[in-house]
């Protein structure tokens, strides 16, 4: 029997989902639902897949509070999710909005809210409805100076630390936006058209207008690429070869630095070129320090940058996991514990703790976390009833495409 276009789309989406997601598990698959045509198409396809595979879908809608109609759009998305058979939760970006960089701030807030809600629900994967058109638009925007990252089918959540251990899956990257809307129209489905999509004040809208009618070419898989890859050396350091690729180096720098935004552009390319040229040097980027001497290349947290930022002590609440400096998660059984940087406190450590920390390179010793107990005169590296979990190695593994399936994420949490 010849497949109809509808069945062709469904088969392609199912194949992408089957390649990444686990069947018959109690964990939900989260889905970012704006109510636009792309996300409504993904909602319908994903809920069909979930019913056939023994899964549930949790649709998450973020109200950015930027448009007077946003409340109605959120209600529409909720009704669409429930009609499709998905669970649904509405989220809100409250508070003051920035006067500049609003689009970037809204994107970061959206990812953070979705990541927190997905993790709270026990999801390990969030589906996003990016298409081939989104890739082409982002490529054009980068060519005109935008710092947008490249969209990949399978990638870590960009929200950090909210998105720790969470992957994004974009199963519609090979589809055209028009094809999805034709498919929806054939089903009698409704969707929202955000007027901002046609507003020339926004870079995405201008790119969409320039590319109207063009057919983008989409690579099947976007991975780290050629070149060496960093390897962890302990809990919070990495070693690399001099032939490390730019994207792999960027991943190492942002993960070891504990931040959320990887480096791009000239500074990253400059560091890569200096490494390949065999130059010995030390440099700081993204809060991470890279030291190259001979064949040895080390990447670590820069203690001086951490000190200049003036990070406040992290007070631990009993039974609640808290992330310190984007690199370590702590959980205390009892109150009274705080986490601070070792910088300025090294002399107060016990002889045993000081001997342990002195094994680290001098430039990063002050960036190591130490615990202070209420009433204690000296910090300690470990405390009774306090669990410390290093986050860098797992984050780097995900950033370097070393996991390809939801099963890998679930097993890492057991």
Short mmCIF file of N, CA and C in Angstrom, two decimals, residues 190-286:
data_model
loop_
_atom_site.label_atom_id
_atom_site.label_comp_id
_atom_site.label_asym_id
_atom_site.label_seq_id
_atom_site.Cartn_x
_atom_site.Cartn_y
_atom_site.Cartn_z
N UNK A 190 -6.44 23.71 14.42
CA UNK A 190 -6.17 25.15 14.55
C UNK A 190 -4.82 25.35 15.21
N UNK A 191 -4.24 26.52 14.97
CA UNK A 191 -3.01 26.90 15.65
C UNK A 191 -2.95 28.42 15.71
N UNK A 192 -1.99 28.94 16.47
CA UNK A 192 -1.84 30.38 16.67
C UNK A 192 -0.77 30.90 15.72
N UNK A 193 -1.03 32.06 15.13
CA UNK A 193 -0.01 32.78 14.38
C UNK A 193 0.40 34.00 15.18
N UNK A 194 1.59 33.96 15.76
CA UNK A 194 2.08 35.08 16.56
C UNK A 194 2.43 36.24 15.61
N UNK A 195 1.83 37.42 15.80
CA UNK A 195 2.13 38.55 14.92
C UNK A 195 3.61 38.96 14.96
N UNK A 196 4.32 38.59 16.02
CA UNK A 196 5.75 38.93 16.10
C UNK A 196 6.54 38.23 15.01
N UNK A 197 6.01 37.11 14.48
CA UNK A 197 6.71 36.39 13.43
C UNK A 197 6.82 37.20 12.14
N UNK A 198 5.98 38.20 11.98
CA UNK A 198 6.01 39.05 10.79
C UNK A 198 6.52 40.46 11.10
N UNK A 199 6.99 40.68 12.32
CA UNK A 199 7.43 42.01 12.75
C UNK A 199 8.89 42.21 12.36
N UNK A 200 9.21 43.12 11.45
CA UNK A 200 10.59 43.29 10.97
C UNK A 200 11.55 43.83 12.03
N UNK A 201 11.05 44.20 13.20
CA UNK A 201 11.96 44.63 14.27
C UNK A 201 12.78 43.48 14.82
N UNK A 202 12.33 42.24 14.59
CA UNK A 202 12.99 41.08 15.14
C UNK A 202 13.81 40.38 14.05
N UNK A 203 15.04 39.98 14.43
CA UNK A 203 15.94 39.35 13.47
C UNK A 203 15.38 38.07 12.88
N UNK A 204 14.69 37.29 13.69
CA UNK A 204 14.12 36.04 13.19
C UNK A 204 13.06 36.32 12.12
N UNK A 205 12.25 37.34 12.33
CA UNK A 205 11.21 37.69 11.36
C UNK A 205 11.82 38.17 10.05
N UNK A 206 12.87 38.98 10.13
CA UNK A 206 13.53 39.46 8.91
C UNK A 206 14.13 38.30 8.13
N UNK A 207 14.76 37.36 8.85
CA UNK A 207 15.34 36.19 8.18
C UNK A 207 14.25 35.35 7.53
N UNK A 208 13.12 35.23 8.19
CA UNK A 208 12.01 34.44 7.64
C UNK A 208 11.50 35.06 6.33
N UNK A 209 11.43 36.38 6.30
CA UNK A 209 10.96 37.05 5.10
C UNK A 209 11.96 36.92 3.95
N UNK A 210 13.26 37.00 4.26
CA UNK A 210 14.29 36.87 3.23
C UNK A 210 14.27 35.48 2.62
N UNK A 211 14.03 34.47 3.46
CA UNK A 211 14.11 33.08 3.01
C UNK A 211 12.79 32.52 2.51
N UNK A 212 11.76 33.33 2.49
CA UNK A 212 10.44 32.84 2.09
C UNK A 212 10.51 32.17 0.72
N UNK A 213 10.05 30.93 0.65
CA UNK A 213 10.01 30.20 -0.60
C UNK A 213 11.26 29.39 -0.89
N UNK A 214 12.37 29.65 -0.19
CA UNK A 214 13.58 28.87 -0.41
C UNK A 214 13.49 27.53 0.30
N UNK A 215 14.18 26.52 -0.24
CA UNK A 215 14.20 25.19 0.35
C UNK A 215 15.54 24.99 1.04
N UNK A 216 15.59 24.97 2.36
CA UNK A 216 16.87 24.84 3.06
C UNK A 216 17.42 23.43 2.95
N UNK A 217 18.75 23.35 2.93
CA UNK A 217 19.41 22.05 2.97
C UNK A 217 19.74 21.74 4.43
N UNK A 218 19.36 20.56 4.90
CA UNK A 218 19.51 20.21 6.31
C UNK A 218 20.42 19.01 6.44
N UNK A 219 21.54 19.13 7.16
CA UNK A 219 22.36 17.95 7.40
C UNK A 219 21.62 16.96 8.27
N UNK A 220 21.84 15.67 8.03
CA UNK A 220 21.10 14.64 8.76
C UNK A 220 21.49 14.62 10.24
N UNK A 221 22.78 14.77 10.53
CA UNK A 221 23.25 14.73 11.91
C UNK A 221 24.26 15.85 12.11
N UNK A 222 24.15 16.56 13.21
CA UNK A 222 25.11 17.61 13.55
C UNK A 222 25.81 17.21 14.83
N UNK A 223 27.09 16.89 14.73
CA UNK A 223 27.84 16.42 15.89
C UNK A 223 29.05 17.30 16.15
N UNK A 224 29.85 16.88 17.15
CA UNK A 224 30.99 17.69 17.55
C UNK A 224 31.96 17.89 16.40
N UNK A 225 32.17 16.90 15.55
CA UNK A 225 33.04 17.05 14.39
C UNK A 225 34.43 16.52 14.63
N UNK A 226 35.34 16.90 13.72
CA UNK A 226 36.69 16.37 13.75
C UNK A 226 37.49 17.03 14.88
N UNK A 227 38.64 16.41 15.16
CA UNK A 227 39.52 16.95 16.18
C UNK A 227 39.46 16.16 17.47
N UNK A 228 40.42 16.41 18.35
CA UNK A 228 40.47 15.70 19.61
C UNK A 228 39.35 16.12 20.53
N UNK A 229 39.14 15.30 21.56
CA UNK A 229 38.07 15.55 22.52
C UNK A 229 38.66 15.59 23.92
N UNK A 230 38.16 16.48 24.79
CA UNK A 230 38.67 16.54 26.15
C UNK A 230 38.25 15.33 26.96
N UNK A 231 39.04 14.99 27.96
CA UNK A 231 38.72 13.89 28.88
C UNK A 231 38.85 14.41 30.30
N UNK A 232 37.93 14.00 31.16
CA UNK A 232 37.96 14.46 32.54
C UNK A 232 39.17 13.92 33.27
N UNK A 233 39.72 14.76 34.14
CA UNK A 233 40.85 14.40 35.00
C UNK A 233 40.42 14.73 36.43
N UNK A 234 39.73 13.79 37.07
CA UNK A 234 39.17 14.07 38.38
C UNK A 234 37.77 14.66 38.26
N UNK A 235 37.31 15.30 39.33
CA UNK A 235 35.94 15.79 39.38
C UNK A 235 35.70 17.08 38.61
N UNK A 236 36.70 17.92 38.47
CA UNK A 236 36.45 19.24 37.91
C UNK A 236 37.63 19.78 37.13
N UNK A 237 38.34 18.90 36.43
CA UNK A 237 39.40 19.31 35.52
C UNK A 237 39.34 18.43 34.29
N UNK A 238 39.92 18.90 33.19
CA UNK A 238 39.93 18.11 31.96
C UNK A 238 41.27 18.26 31.28
N UNK A 239 41.62 17.23 30.52
CA UNK A 239 42.82 17.27 29.68
C UNK A 239 42.40 17.17 28.22
N UNK A 240 43.18 17.77 27.35
CA UNK A 240 42.84 17.75 25.94
C UNK A 240 44.10 17.66 25.10
N UNK A 241 43.95 17.20 23.87
CA UNK A 241 45.04 17.22 22.91
C UNK A 241 45.04 18.56 22.19
N UNK A 242 46.15 18.86 21.56
CA UNK A 242 46.25 20.15 20.87
C UNK A 242 45.39 20.21 19.61
N UNK A 243 44.95 19.08 19.11
CA UNK A 243 44.12 19.11 17.91
C UNK A 243 42.63 19.15 18.25
N UNK A 244 42.30 19.55 19.47
CA UNK A 244 40.90 19.62 19.88
C UNK A 244 40.11 20.54 18.95
N UNK A 245 38.90 20.11 18.58
CA UNK A 245 38.04 20.93 17.73
C UNK A 245 37.46 22.11 18.49
N UNK A 246 37.05 23.13 17.74
CA UNK A 246 36.55 24.35 18.37
C UNK A 246 35.30 24.08 19.21
N UNK A 247 34.38 23.25 18.69
CA UNK A 247 33.15 23.01 19.45
C UNK A 247 33.42 22.19 20.69
N UNK A 248 34.34 21.23 20.60
CA UNK A 248 34.69 20.44 21.78
C UNK A 248 35.39 21.31 22.81
N UNK A 249 36.25 22.23 22.37
CA UNK A 249 36.91 23.14 23.30
C UNK A 249 35.89 24.05 23.97
N UNK A 250 34.92 24.55 23.20
CA UNK A 250 33.88 25.39 23.77
C UNK A 250 33.10 24.65 24.83
N UNK A 251 32.79 23.37 24.57
CA UNK A 251 32.06 22.57 25.55
C UNK A 251 32.87 22.41 26.83
N UNK A 252 34.17 22.15 26.69
CA UNK A 252 35.02 22.00 27.87
C UNK A 252 35.08 23.29 28.68
N UNK A 253 35.22 24.41 28.00
CA UNK A 253 35.33 25.69 28.69
C UNK A 253 34.07 26.05 29.46
N UNK A 254 32.90 25.88 28.82
CA UNK A 254 31.67 26.26 29.52
C UNK A 254 31.35 25.29 30.65
N UNK A 255 31.64 23.99 30.45
CA UNK A 255 31.35 23.02 31.51
C UNK A 255 32.29 23.19 32.69
N UNK A 256 33.58 23.35 32.42
CA UNK A 256 34.56 23.53 33.51
C UNK A 256 34.39 24.89 34.17
N UNK A 257 33.92 25.89 33.41
CA UNK A 257 33.71 27.21 33.98
C UNK A 257 32.41 27.32 34.76
N UNK A 258 31.51 26.34 34.58
CA UNK A 258 30.27 26.33 35.35
C UNK A 258 29.20 27.28 34.85
N UNK A 259 29.42 27.94 33.70
CA UNK A 259 28.44 28.89 33.21
C UNK A 259 27.41 28.27 32.29
N UNK A 260 26.65 29.13 31.63
CA UNK A 260 25.56 28.64 30.78
C UNK A 260 25.77 28.91 29.30
N UNK A 261 26.61 29.89 28.94
CA UNK A 261 26.76 30.29 27.55
C UNK A 261 28.14 29.91 27.03
N UNK A 262 28.23 28.99 26.07
CA UNK A 262 29.53 28.60 25.53
C UNK A 262 30.14 29.72 24.72
N UNK A 263 31.46 29.75 24.62
CA UNK A 263 32.12 30.81 23.84
C UNK A 263 31.96 30.56 22.35
N UNK A 264 31.90 31.64 21.60
CA UNK A 264 31.85 31.55 20.14
C UNK A 264 32.71 32.68 19.57
N UNK A 265 32.93 32.62 18.28
CA UNK A 265 33.57 33.73 17.61
C UNK A 265 35.07 33.74 17.70
N UNK A 266 35.63 34.95 17.60
CA UNK A 266 37.07 35.13 17.43
C UNK A 266 37.92 34.61 18.57
N UNK A 267 37.50 34.81 19.81
CA UNK A 267 38.33 34.37 20.93
C UNK A 267 38.45 32.85 20.96
N UNK A 268 37.36 32.15 20.69
CA UNK A 268 37.41 30.70 20.66
C UNK A 268 38.30 30.23 19.51
N UNK A 269 38.12 30.79 18.33
CA UNK A 269 38.95 30.40 17.20
C UNK A 269 40.41 30.71 17.45
N UNK A 270 40.67 31.83 18.15
CA UNK A 270 42.05 32.18 18.47
C UNK A 270 42.71 31.17 19.39
N UNK A 271 41.98 30.72 20.42
CA UNK A 271 42.53 29.71 21.32
C UNK A 271 42.81 28.40 20.59
N UNK A 272 41.89 28.00 19.73
CA UNK A 272 42.07 26.76 18.97
C UNK A 272 43.30 26.86 18.08
N UNK A 273 43.48 28.01 17.44
CA UNK A 273 44.63 28.19 16.56
C UNK A 273 45.94 28.16 17.34
N UNK A 274 45.97 28.76 18.53
CA UNK A 274 47.19 28.75 19.34
C UNK A 274 47.55 27.34 19.79
N UNK A 275 46.54 26.55 20.11
CA UNK A 275 46.80 25.16 20.48
C UNK A 275 47.38 24.38 19.32
N UNK A 276 46.78 24.50 18.15
CA UNK A 276 47.23 23.74 16.99
C UNK A 276 48.64 24.17 16.56
N UNK A 277 48.98 25.45 16.83
CA UNK A 277 50.30 25.95 16.47
C UNK A 277 51.38 25.49 17.44
N UNK A 278 51.00 24.82 18.52
CA UNK A 278 51.99 24.34 19.48
C UNK A 278 52.45 25.37 20.48
N UNK A 279 51.76 26.49 20.58
CA UNK A 279 52.16 27.58 21.47
C UNK A 279 51.89 27.19 22.92
N UNK A 280 52.80 27.55 23.82
CA UNK A 280 52.59 27.39 25.25
C UNK A 280 52.00 28.69 25.80
N UNK A 281 50.91 28.58 26.54
CA UNK A 281 50.25 29.78 27.03
C UNK A 281 49.25 29.41 28.12
N UNK A 282 48.75 30.43 28.80
CA UNK A 282 47.62 30.30 29.73
C UNK A 282 46.63 31.40 29.40
N UNK A 283 45.35 31.07 29.35
CA UNK A 283 44.32 32.04 29.02
C UNK A 283 43.04 31.69 29.76
N UNK A 284 42.16 32.68 29.88
CA UNK A 284 40.88 32.49 30.56
C UNK A 284 39.75 32.87 29.62
N UNK A 285 38.74 32.02 29.56
CA UNK A 285 37.55 32.28 28.76
C UNK A 285 36.38 31.55 29.39
N UNK A 286 35.23 32.19 29.50
CA UNK A 286 34.03 31.60 30.10
C UNK A 286 34.25 31.19 31.55
#
